[in-house]
Amino acid sequence: MKEIAVTLLGEKDHGKSTLIGNMLIATGSATKERVAEAKRAGGAGFEPAFVLDSFTYERKRGMTLDTTRAQINFKDAIISFIDVPGHLELINNALGGASGAEIAIVMVSAKEGEGFQKQTKRHIFIANMLGMRGIFIAVNKMDALGYRRERFDRIKDEISGYMEEIGFEGHIEFIPVSAYGNENIITKSKKMGWYGGGPLVGRIYDFFSAIGSAQTGEGTRMVVQDTMELGGKDAAMGMLYYGRIRVGDRVRIEPSGREAVIGRIHSNGKETKSTSAVRNIAVEFDGDAGRLERGDILYGKDERPWQKGRFTALIYMTGKPKQGSGLTLRFNNTDFRANRLEITRFSDATSAWKESKAGQRLKANTAFEGEVTLDKDPPVEKFSKYRELGRFSIYSDNDFCGFGIVR
Amino acid sequence: MMMQDIDKLENRSIYIMREARSKFKNLAALWSMGKDSTAMLAVARKAFFGKVPFPVIHIDNGIDFPESYKFREEVAKKWNLDLIVAESQIKKELSGFSCCGANKTVALKKLMKERGFDALIVSIRRDEHSIRAKEKYFSPRSGEFKWNYKAQPTEMWDNYTSALDKGSHMRIHPLLDWNEIDIWNYTKREKIPVNPLYYSETGQRYRSLGCTHCTTSVKSNAKNLDQIIRELEGTKKEERGGREQDKEKEYIMERLRSLGYM
Ligand SMILES: Nc1nc2c(ncn2[C@@H]2O[C@H](COP(=O)(O)OP(=O)(O)O)[C@@H](O)[C@H]2O)c(=O)[nH]1
């Protein structure tokens, strides 16, 4: 079974809930009870989005909660939409889901007066930063334009121009759809003969099948999460994100650079001689490996981290840091304080990068590139190569206010 | 019903539980003797070298099924659990959710205070009910057990929040991503003990367990795990269908209240 994690982005009212509602119905992925109940509650004013909404009470009171999850069965795949943002425009709601996704659908309504908007530009900017492997632009509400191609072409040009401006290099596709009318969603629409490509869900499925969810980094990387005493010695528990570990392997513990030999391996509740990524495992060492700490990373003995404690980062602020409380960067649930941040350029995430002036301050809805110096020297890797070791969320006084990646 | 990769799910759950043990000084878990919380304990045993390293709480209103009490004793002994039974009252004038919900909450609040637990592992799944789909892995609750839904912490890249205001505690949801059918596949693969109420004897079985007052059975001939799994593969019915309608409404109202909507 393939599992495809998708994030659905786009401006409020451009048709995200309608799309999911109709996909759930058309693929038979929603229970009959749920569909019947939604139809009953909606009466003459039924909308496909009702299938997605939580329950009658929510709808009757006009309350829409902010996020939800939906799973669609398509061929031999489950397409999971995580944290679908609802009517709240706060990007924070979408980030949880988006950060776990490999593919993004961005809804852009082609309807007069809607079109390619500021908020959508931000979403695309963020999807690009998160390293989405494919971005599918669903140009929606084509029915409202008589399914003609002119506005589709114009929106495609506009978005392509913007992508170039922000330096997008990934895979992008444009698909004209009607979420409401179910055109070009699951099956190819007969109303837009001028469009040569496949329907949205089919295109995502084919694209994902072709690329797979491959890991990019080489070598061994295990992030220590915690330790636990086992038979008088500390076992290190954590995620083996890359590579393979065998009993007898000599590993290097960063940031200290100490070496140690693997004595025993526990993987999925069993002892084993050898195990491979991605897995949450525990290892015991032969002899004395010294104290291990949360956030330490085990490398193959001849491997070295990309940087330690100081690196070039790309960060995106969703909120403004609190005055005087500094920034905390959380890597794999381990916190570090940013001692210095030298910003070199910035962007409002709706237009190209600009050189920064001296004394540039952090502000909300803005992206920054610069040099970060932490209070300690944890090993970090380039996000483009070892995703899990090159990304962090940002907090100010315990409140989430942004995220970043190591360049 | 959609079947996911149980190795992946297990790994994630192990990660979450190890994170919980590492971040909180005084962790405990809720155990209802149902399929989900029993599977959670099985994952915990894998995460912590064969031993569940935190106390396991059953909030007992005295009217659970006899099968459940027997199951509780058997599993607690077999897995050497540090079991805490918190007695909860039954009030005649209340029924449905207010009965097993409100009173259980009172009992749990009292216990949390006495024992000073700062985090509770709760085995909810997103596919259980649409309101659950909005949950996070680490979710702070106030001293009054309120879920401040609107100010939920953003969980990016598995970075969870562990900051707590005074008097509040963390709810930890290691099974959030699992579907009902995944629980059964896992139960089968890992040979996890099963509360016999889930099996059909006379054409009826339970899909979800509450106490004797509010749980009703569903039509089914599934007498073993394979048959349950086969039955779920073809089902178009919601899991909580076995709970009485008016009680289901109360359940939703109660959730909404806790969201601060009414
Ligand atoms: N004409 C037309 N209207 C649509 C289409 N898709 C969605 N809508 C309407 O646009 C409005 C907003 O849609 P909704 O799905 O709630 O948007 P969301 O805020 O992005 O989730 C609703 O009134 C929908 O009926 C479409 O394909 N064509």
XYZ file of C-alpha atoms and ligand atoms in Angstrom:
697
model
C 0.000 0.000 0.000
C 1.358 3.402 -0.978
C 0.852 6.252 1.456
C 0.965 9.713 -0.037
C 0.964 12.636 2.376
C -0.483 15.741 0.769
C -0.969 19.240 2.086
C -3.753 21.368 0.690
C -3.028 25.081 0.592
C -4.652 28.155 -0.844
C -6.688 31.214 0.008
C -9.907 30.900 2.001
C -12.956 30.281 -0.201
C -10.968 29.107 -3.193
C -12.485 25.640 -2.791
C -10.287 23.477 -0.536
C -13.072 21.947 1.543
C -15.207 21.427 -1.537
C -12.369 19.547 -3.188
C -11.846 17.224 -0.244
C -15.561 16.696 0.272
C -16.047 15.696 -3.349
C -12.981 13.466 -3.363
C -14.274 11.646 -0.291
C -17.639 11.115 -1.965
C -16.356 10.234 -5.448
C -13.843 7.646 -4.243
C -16.238 6.110 -1.729
C -13.834 7.039 1.053
C -16.436 8.591 3.345
C -18.851 6.297 5.142
C -22.367 6.189 3.699
C -23.683 7.352 7.052
C -21.508 10.413 6.937
C -22.578 11.369 3.416
C -26.263 10.753 4.155
C -26.052 12.710 7.374
C -24.364 15.640 5.622
C -27.014 15.628 2.879
C -29.808 15.557 5.411
C -28.311 18.394 7.395
C -27.560 20.470 4.318
C -30.954 20.021 2.667
C -31.315 22.190 -0.394
C -28.175 24.079 0.551
C -25.982 20.966 0.592
C -22.315 21.507 -0.230
C -19.752 18.712 -0.716
C -17.671 20.366 2.004
C -20.294 19.329 4.560
C -18.972 15.778 4.431
C -15.727 17.103 5.806
C -17.194 19.266 8.515
C -17.263 17.627 11.859
C -20.854 17.376 12.749
C -24.243 18.900 12.464
C -23.802 21.126 15.475
C -20.776 22.726 13.989
C -22.586 23.529 10.783
C -25.821 24.694 12.331
C -24.013 27.180 14.461
C -21.843 28.282 11.586
C -18.764 27.280 13.513
C -16.012 25.790 11.500
C -13.162 24.311 13.416
C -9.802 24.938 11.969
C -8.246 21.734 10.824
C -9.066 18.170 10.082
C -7.671 15.087 8.427
C -9.074 13.189 5.469
C -7.932 9.997 3.789
C -8.790 9.101 0.217
C -8.519 5.629 -1.250
C -7.175 5.737 -4.783
C -6.014 2.582 -6.591
C -3.480 0.935 -4.254
C -2.785 4.162 -2.368
C -4.029 6.078 0.620
C -3.792 9.783 -0.010
C -3.747 11.502 3.371
C -4.588 15.133 3.771
C -3.218 16.203 7.118
C -4.337 19.333 8.950
C -6.442 20.738 6.175
C -6.695 24.387 7.034
C -10.221 25.605 7.490
C -11.443 29.112 7.518
C -8.815 30.496 9.759
C -6.242 32.257 7.710
C -3.458 31.735 10.168
C -0.720 29.860 8.428
C 0.212 28.166 11.714
C -2.672 25.776 11.274
C -1.429 24.544 7.948
C 2.211 24.169 8.931
C 1.812 20.989 10.965
C 0.331 19.173 8.001
C 2.513 20.833 5.408
C 5.691 19.867 7.251
C 4.742 16.196 7.066
C 3.806 16.242 3.396
C 5.834 15.532 0.291
C 3.322 16.963 -2.119
C 1.294 20.166 -2.048
C -1.904 21.043 -3.818
C -2.419 24.775 -4.046
C -5.975 25.836 -4.859
C -6.296 29.003 -6.882
C -9.749 30.100 -7.902
C -9.877 31.397 -11.459
C -13.165 33.151 -10.805
C -13.368 36.860 -11.535
C -12.223 38.828 -8.474
C -10.481 35.827 -6.888
C -7.322 34.700 -8.747
C -3.693 34.553 -7.610
C -3.573 36.359 -4.282
C -1.050 37.431 -1.699
C -1.881 34.651 0.736
C -1.499 32.076 -2.038
C 1.918 33.499 -2.881
C 2.921 32.964 0.738
C 1.672 29.401 0.686
C 3.710 28.660 -2.422
C 6.745 30.317 -0.903
C 6.419 28.130 2.196
C 5.756 24.949 0.210
C 8.945 25.657 -1.701
C 10.916 26.225 1.504
C 9.615 23.001 3.029
C 11.156 21.134 0.130
C 7.917 19.814 -1.333
C 8.771 17.289 -4.022
C 5.891 18.342 -6.203
C 3.511 21.287 -6.243
C 0.208 20.846 -8.041
C -1.628 24.067 -8.767
C -5.339 23.321 -9.064
C -6.858 26.230 -10.947
C -10.401 25.983 -9.625
C -13.924 27.131 -10.443
C -13.354 26.676 -14.159
C -17.130 26.127 -14.452
C -17.681 29.771 -13.549
C -15.670 30.710 -16.658
C -17.438 28.383 -19.033
C -14.354 26.132 -18.932
C -12.465 28.487 -21.244
C -8.702 28.458 -21.136
C -7.751 32.163 -21.240
C -7.844 32.824 -17.517
C -6.209 29.491 -16.793
C -3.310 30.462 -19.055
C -3.058 33.873 -17.460
C -2.943 32.435 -13.936
C -0.403 29.864 -15.035
C 1.840 32.615 -16.422
C 1.462 34.717 -13.298
C 2.355 31.835 -10.993
C 5.227 30.650 -13.174
C 6.660 34.170 -13.110
C 6.422 34.255 -9.337
C 8.047 30.834 -8.994
C 10.970 32.056 -11.035
C 11.250 35.164 -8.889
C 11.530 33.142 -5.677
C 13.824 30.550 -7.223
C 11.653 27.444 -7.247
C 13.384 24.442 -8.765
C 11.049 21.546 -7.996
C 8.309 19.891 -9.957
C 5.212 21.939 -10.713
C 2.031 21.185 -12.640
C -1.063 23.229 -13.430
C -4.432 21.522 -13.674
C -7.709 23.266 -14.530
C -10.473 21.875 -12.286
C -13.937 22.388 -10.942
C -13.917 21.108 -7.391
C -17.640 21.657 -7.161
C -18.467 19.923 -10.441
C -15.865 17.187 -9.959
C -14.169 18.045 -13.254
C -10.555 16.880 -13.667
C -10.439 15.699 -10.061
C -10.709 11.902 -10.204
C -11.534 11.454 -13.870
C -10.514 13.459 -16.896
C -12.966 16.214 -17.755
C -14.653 16.202 -21.129
C -15.398 19.890 -20.793
C -11.799 21.067 -21.172
C -10.564 19.356 -24.299
C -7.855 22.008 -24.658
C -6.097 20.629 -21.547
C -3.826 17.742 -22.480
C -2.892 16.440 -19.010
C -4.530 14.070 -16.547
C -6.898 14.707 -13.632
C -5.530 16.012 -10.323
C -5.589 12.836 -8.240
C -4.278 10.677 -11.076
C -1.405 13.083 -11.708
C -0.419 13.066 -8.039
C -0.590 9.291 -7.940
C 1.535 8.891 -11.085
C 4.077 11.468 -9.987
C 4.463 9.895 -6.557
C 4.705 6.398 -8.008
C 7.523 7.570 -10.241
C 9.616 9.299 -7.564
C 8.872 7.097 -4.530
C 9.686 8.445 -1.074
C 13.417 8.067 -1.307
C 15.881 9.150 1.352
C 18.576 11.403 -0.015
C 21.452 11.278 2.475
C 24.228 8.694 2.621
C 25.998 7.253 5.635
C 24.648 6.747 9.137
C 22.759 9.188 11.328
C 21.021 8.333 14.585
C 19.596 11.124 16.745
C 19.669 10.321 20.470
C 16.310 11.002 22.064
C 16.839 9.729 25.579
C 18.821 7.256 27.626
C 17.627 4.483 29.912
C 19.518 2.285 32.301
C 19.722 -1.330 31.181
C 21.738 -3.802 33.246
C 23.766 -1.061 34.943
C 24.602 0.795 31.723
C 22.929 3.517 29.718
C 21.233 2.510 26.482
C 20.712 5.309 23.970
C 17.285 5.443 22.391
C 16.485 7.386 19.277
C 15.721 7.642 15.597
C 17.998 5.994 13.091
C 17.164 8.320 10.214
C 19.855 7.219 7.771
C 21.919 4.145 7.108
C 22.495 0.913 8.957
C 23.917 0.020 12.363
C 25.485 -3.367 13.168
C 26.805 -4.889 16.361
C 30.563 -4.253 16.418
C 30.348 -1.042 14.356
C 32.534 1.800 15.528
C 30.493 5.014 15.595
C 31.316 8.633 16.220
C 29.261 10.544 18.778
C 28.765 14.173 17.830
C 29.229 16.918 18.913
C 31.945 15.521 21.226
C 33.620 13.492 18.454
C 34.124 10.529 20.831
C 34.140 7.082 19.297
C 32.327 4.029 20.658
C 31.558 0.466 19.630
C 27.994 -0.820 19.297
C 27.441 -3.727 21.699
C 23.761 -4.511 21.391
C 20.876 -3.240 19.280
C 17.192 -3.234 20.217
C 14.810 -2.660 17.373
C 11.016 -2.868 17.543
C 11.090 -4.714 20.827
C 13.637 -7.310 19.775
C 17.378 -7.664 20.015
C 19.065 -7.788 16.634
C 22.562 -7.852 15.098
C 21.817 -5.219 12.525
C 19.100 -2.721 11.668
C 18.426 -0.025 9.114
C 16.671 3.328 8.764
C 14.055 4.642 9.338
C 13.413 3.204 12.781
C 13.276 4.195 16.403
C 15.893 1.960 18.022
C 18.073 1.658 21.112
C 21.763 0.804 21.273
C 24.099 -0.277 24.056
C 27.840 0.221 23.784
C 30.785 -2.067 24.432
C 32.913 -0.605 27.192
C 32.569 2.988 28.281
C 31.007 5.340 25.741
C 30.815 8.240 28.199
C 27.629 10.144 28.912
C 25.193 10.483 26.054
C 22.765 13.349 25.843
C 19.564 14.178 24.114
C 20.380 15.697 20.759
C 23.676 13.836 20.319
C 23.976 12.256 16.892
C 25.721 8.980 16.059
C 27.654 9.041 12.780
C 29.668 6.395 10.978
C 33.209 6.653 12.365
C 34.661 8.365 9.290
C 31.798 10.766 8.792
C 31.616 14.367 9.952
C 28.720 16.785 10.444
C 28.157 19.527 7.893
C 28.320 22.238 10.589
C 28.233 22.478 14.368
C 26.300 25.199 16.156
C 26.862 27.779 13.400
C 25.301 27.659 9.979
C 23.506 29.518 7.216
C 19.753 29.240 7.619
C 16.616 30.167 5.835
C 13.917 31.063 8.310
C 10.281 32.008 8.050
C 8.629 33.952 10.841
C 4.917 33.395 11.348
C 4.855 35.726 14.324
C 6.934 38.449 15.864
C 9.309 37.363 18.644
C 8.518 38.745 22.078
C 10.543 41.769 23.053
C 13.619 40.812 24.984
C 13.029 37.074 25.175
C 15.320 35.896 22.396
C 14.820 32.925 20.110
C 14.814 29.212 20.828
C 15.515 26.816 17.956
C 14.098 23.315 18.405
C 15.908 20.564 16.454
C 14.353 17.106 16.901
C 12.731 18.241 20.150
C 15.987 19.529 21.598
C 16.196 23.249 22.286
C 19.065 25.635 21.596
C 19.177 29.365 21.995
C 20.186 31.564 19.115
C 23.023 33.752 20.399
C 23.484 35.605 17.137
C 21.601 36.053 13.927
C 23.209 38.002 11.112
C 20.629 38.604 8.423
C 21.852 38.989 4.875
C 18.615 39.134 2.904
C 14.868 38.966 3.397
C 11.613 38.610 1.532
C 7.995 39.320 2.410
C 7.242 35.938 0.825
C 5.171 37.530 -1.898
C 8.054 39.029 -3.880
C 11.751 38.573 -4.613
C 14.573 38.632 -2.025
C 16.098 41.956 -0.992
C 19.489 42.776 0.524
C 19.029 43.553 4.186
C 20.008 46.811 5.807
C 22.017 47.023 8.984
C 19.944 46.352 12.102
C 17.312 44.357 10.206
C 14.650 43.121 12.644
C 12.616 39.952 12.537
C 8.965 40.427 11.732
C 5.935 38.284 10.984
C 5.150 36.795 7.565
C 8.675 37.397 6.401
C 11.474 35.095 5.353
C 15.110 35.738 6.235
C 18.416 34.299 5.219
C 21.388 34.643 7.498
C 24.067 33.204 9.715
C 22.898 31.623 12.985
C 25.117 30.998 16.006
C 23.668 28.766 18.723
C 24.560 28.636 22.409
C 25.943 25.110 21.943
C 27.532 23.228 19.077
C 25.038 20.574 17.960
C 25.760 18.867 14.647
C 23.478 20.025 11.834
C 23.090 18.915 8.242
C 21.849 20.559 5.082
C 18.102 20.249 4.833
C 18.354 19.406 1.150
C 20.401 16.331 1.990
C 19.413 15.114 5.464
C 15.990 16.666 6.022
C 15.460 15.493 9.577
C 18.793 16.934 10.752
C 18.533 20.266 9.022
C 15.227 21.700 10.168
C 13.973 23.440 13.255
C 10.976 25.240 14.681
C 11.378 28.604 16.354
C 9.908 29.722 19.666
C 9.911 32.930 21.576
C 9.025 32.563 25.237
C 7.591 29.064 24.518
C 5.330 30.309 21.728
C 5.791 29.008 18.219
C 6.757 31.875 15.924
C 8.444 30.343 12.905
C 10.588 27.652 11.391
C 13.781 27.275 9.470
C 16.070 25.058 7.457
C 19.842 24.699 7.218
C 21.231 25.749 3.840
C -11.647 1.070 5.887
C -8.108 2.186 5.230
C -5.260 0.004 6.304
C -1.921 1.700 6.880
C 1.653 0.482 7.293
C 1.744 -0.744 10.897
C 5.548 -0.706 11.134
C 5.542 2.981 10.371
C 2.747 3.620 12.844
C 4.517 1.645 15.535
C 7.748 3.562 15.028
C 6.005 6.878 15.349
C 4.202 5.750 18.489
C 7.476 4.565 20.023
C 9.006 7.931 19.217
C 6.123 9.775 20.859
C 6.186 7.630 23.993
C 9.943 7.919 24.399
C 9.558 11.637 23.974
C 6.862 11.676 26.669
C 9.016 9.756 29.132
C 11.961 12.010 28.451
C 10.053 15.295 28.792
C 7.800 14.667 31.789
C 8.739 13.833 35.338
C 5.525 12.144 36.329
C 3.871 10.368 33.447
C 0.882 8.007 33.550
C -1.439 6.365 31.018
C -5.170 5.735 30.878
C -6.231 2.143 30.296
C -9.837 1.220 29.597
C -9.084 -2.434 28.806
C -10.296 -1.680 25.303
C -8.404 -2.487 22.100
C -6.706 0.888 21.689
C -5.256 1.412 25.138
C -4.221 -2.239 25.309
C -2.387 -1.889 21.979
C -0.766 1.269 23.353
C 0.598 -0.718 26.302
C 1.982 -3.298 23.885
C 3.817 -0.530 22.014
C 5.107 0.850 25.326
C 6.543 -2.569 26.197
C 8.433 -2.490 22.907
C 9.642 1.058 23.466
C 10.905 0.363 26.978
C 12.488 -3.077 26.784
C 9.550 -5.200 27.838
C 8.318 -3.093 30.736
C 5.672 -0.376 30.843
C 7.627 2.288 32.749
C 4.681 4.364 33.960
C 1.562 3.765 36.084
C -1.545 2.690 34.238
C -4.869 4.163 35.375
C -8.266 2.540 35.138
C -11.074 4.852 36.156
C -13.585 2.424 37.506
C -17.214 3.354 37.976
C -18.015 -0.178 39.106
C -20.305 -0.891 36.174
C -17.867 -2.051 33.550
C -18.502 -5.475 32.077
C -17.420 -8.478 34.192
C -15.296 -9.592 31.232
C -13.391 -6.331 31.456
C -12.573 -6.748 35.139
C -11.285 -10.234 34.512
C -9.262 -9.023 31.544
C -7.825 -6.222 33.667
C -6.509 -8.629 36.297
C -5.080 -11.048 33.734
C -3.230 -8.453 31.669
C -2.018 -6.478 34.695
C -0.448 -9.645 36.029
C 0.956 -10.865 32.722
C 2.586 -7.534 31.883
C 3.457 -6.636 35.465
C 1.626 -3.315 35.266
C 1.708 -0.658 37.938
C -2.093 -0.486 37.948
C -4.011 2.294 39.668
C -7.751 1.814 39.977
C -9.449 5.145 40.543
C -12.945 4.645 41.852
C -15.554 6.801 40.268
C -19.096 7.325 41.496
C -22.269 6.588 39.646
C -25.046 9.074 40.058
C -28.532 7.739 39.400
C -29.908 11.036 38.140
C -27.276 11.318 35.440
C -27.077 9.191 32.356
C -24.956 8.764 29.269
C -22.010 11.029 28.892
C -22.670 13.009 32.046
C -22.666 9.722 33.904
C -19.563 8.045 32.598
C -17.951 11.252 31.419
C -18.431 13.805 34.143
C -17.981 11.430 37.066
C -14.938 9.812 35.561
C -13.492 13.267 35.056
C -14.024 14.078 38.723
C -12.256 10.877 39.737
C -9.383 11.506 37.350
C -8.928 15.104 38.477
C -8.734 13.945 42.068
C -6.176 11.286 41.222
C -4.062 13.658 39.131
C -3.947 16.050 42.056
C -3.073 13.388 44.612
C -0.341 11.846 42.515
C 0.870 15.004 40.809
C 0.885 13.557 37.290
C 2.057 16.141 34.757
C 1.302 14.105 31.637
C -1.249 11.482 30.631
C -1.019 9.114 27.698
C -4.454 8.750 26.098
C -5.060 6.278 23.276
C -7.346 8.261 21.005
C -7.286 7.907 17.221
C -8.158 10.521 14.634
C -10.527 8.241 12.756
C -12.602 7.562 15.872
C -14.610 10.718 15.631
C -14.261 13.842 13.548
C -13.600 15.980 16.612
C -10.536 13.817 17.276
C -9.131 14.698 13.877
C -8.303 18.071 15.338
C -6.114 16.756 18.121
C -2.353 17.158 18.396
C 0.219 14.617 19.616
C 1.095 16.723 22.658
C -1.886 18.712 23.804
C -1.933 20.857 26.956
C -5.051 20.724 29.177
C -5.821 23.187 31.929
C -6.323 22.244 35.568
C -10.049 22.161 34.759
C -9.246 19.723 31.910
C -10.194 22.335 29.314
C -8.862 21.896 25.837
C -7.989 25.328 24.537
C -8.670 24.291 21.036
C -8.070 27.629 19.414
C -4.606 28.118 20.854
C -3.208 24.702 20.040
C 0.535 24.577 19.622
C 1.805 24.122 16.084
C 3.497 20.736 15.681
C 5.984 21.045 12.871
C 8.285 18.201 11.970
C 7.418 16.244 15.086
C 8.554 19.069 17.302
C 6.101 18.958 20.169
C 5.394 21.444 22.872
C 6.232 20.465 26.422
C 5.722 23.813 28.097
C 2.928 23.786 30.657
C 1.191 26.559 32.525
C 0.912 26.092 36.267
C -1.733 23.534 37.228
C -2.159 22.183 33.713
C -1.029 18.854 32.310
C -0.135 17.376 28.938
C -2.263 14.865 27.057
C -0.108 12.640 24.900
C -1.621 10.806 21.958
C 0.732 8.162 20.578
C -1.978 6.398 18.542
C -3.422 9.485 16.873
C -2.482 8.331 13.357
C -3.821 4.795 13.671
C -7.119 3.641 12.158
C -9.424 1.104 13.792
C -8.325 -1.613 11.382
C -4.631 -0.892 12.051
C -5.220 -1.574 15.746
C -6.663 -4.976 14.909
C -3.914 -5.845 12.441
C -1.364 -4.931 15.076
C -3.204 -6.831 17.803
C -3.094 -9.882 15.591
C 0.544 -9.548 14.569
C 1.773 -8.861 18.087
C -0.538 -11.414 19.711
C -1.905 -8.806 22.111
C -4.544 -10.044 24.581
C -8.077 -9.149 23.495
C -11.003 -8.300 25.720
C -13.533 -11.049 24.789
C -16.320 -8.481 24.420
C -14.962 -7.678 20.959
C -15.810 -11.166 19.737
C -19.262 -12.211 18.661
C -20.923 -15.070 20.455
C -24.569 -14.792 19.584
C -24.502 -12.622 16.483
C -23.495 -9.464 18.354
C -20.176 -7.920 19.332
C -18.746 -4.623 20.583
C -16.684 -2.343 18.361
C -15.976 0.248 20.969
C -16.260 -0.188 24.714
C -17.786 2.112 27.277
C -19.432 0.926 30.450
C -22.500 -1.318 30.608
C -24.821 1.685 30.667
C -23.960 3.309 27.385
C -22.345 0.734 25.134
C -24.450 -1.250 22.764
C -23.296 -4.050 20.533
C -23.343 -4.245 16.759
C -24.540 -7.078 14.557
C -21.599 -9.277 13.740
C -20.486 -12.854 13.385
C -16.789 -12.112 13.873
C -15.485 -14.678 16.321
C -11.759 -14.054 15.968
C -9.260 -11.420 14.844
C -9.214 -12.464 11.193
C -12.970 -12.207 11.026
C -12.963 -8.791 12.717
C -10.388 -7.531 10.217
C -12.343 -8.940 7.285
C -15.522 -7.388 8.597
C -13.901 -3.956 8.927
C -12.385 -4.079 5.463
C -15.889 -4.049 4.062
C -17.614 -1.781 6.537
C -19.154 1.564 5.737
C -20.308 2.170 9.276
C -18.871 4.484 11.878
C -17.139 2.936 14.848
C -19.157 4.740 17.460
C -22.393 3.543 15.898
C -22.645 1.114 18.793
C -23.166 3.886 21.271
C -26.666 5.104 21.913
C -27.696 8.059 19.772
C -28.713 10.500 22.474
C -25.580 9.650 24.362
C -23.527 10.269 21.274
C -25.099 13.715 21.095
C -24.247 14.385 24.687
C -20.711 13.290 23.945
C -20.414 15.850 21.174
C -22.011 18.582 23.257
C -19.578 17.825 26.030
C -16.642 18.065 23.638
C -17.936 21.371 22.365
C -18.296 22.667 25.878
C -14.710 21.798 26.529
C -13.788 23.674 23.387
C -15.355 26.723 24.923
C -18.123 26.945 22.338
C -20.976 26.849 24.792
N -18.428 27.800 -9.135
C -17.690 27.076 -8.315
N -17.736 27.315 -6.997
C -16.956 26.558 -6.178
C -16.107 25.546 -6.676
N -15.466 24.988 -5.639
C -15.882 25.620 -4.528
N -16.792 26.563 -4.848
C -17.523 27.426 -3.922
O -16.635 28.328 -3.284
C -17.029 28.572 -1.936
C -15.869 28.300 -0.995
O -15.483 26.946 -1.076
P -14.782 26.182 0.108
O -14.558 24.801 -0.357
O -15.533 26.385 1.368
O -13.384 26.974 0.196
P -12.190 26.858 1.260
O -12.349 28.013 2.180
O -10.958 26.973 0.419
O -12.291 25.533 1.935
C -18.226 27.662 -1.670
O -19.396 28.422 -1.772
C -18.164 26.640 -2.785
O -19.419 26.147 -3.157
C -16.108 25.295 -8.094
O -15.446 24.425 -8.624
N -16.909 26.106 -8.854
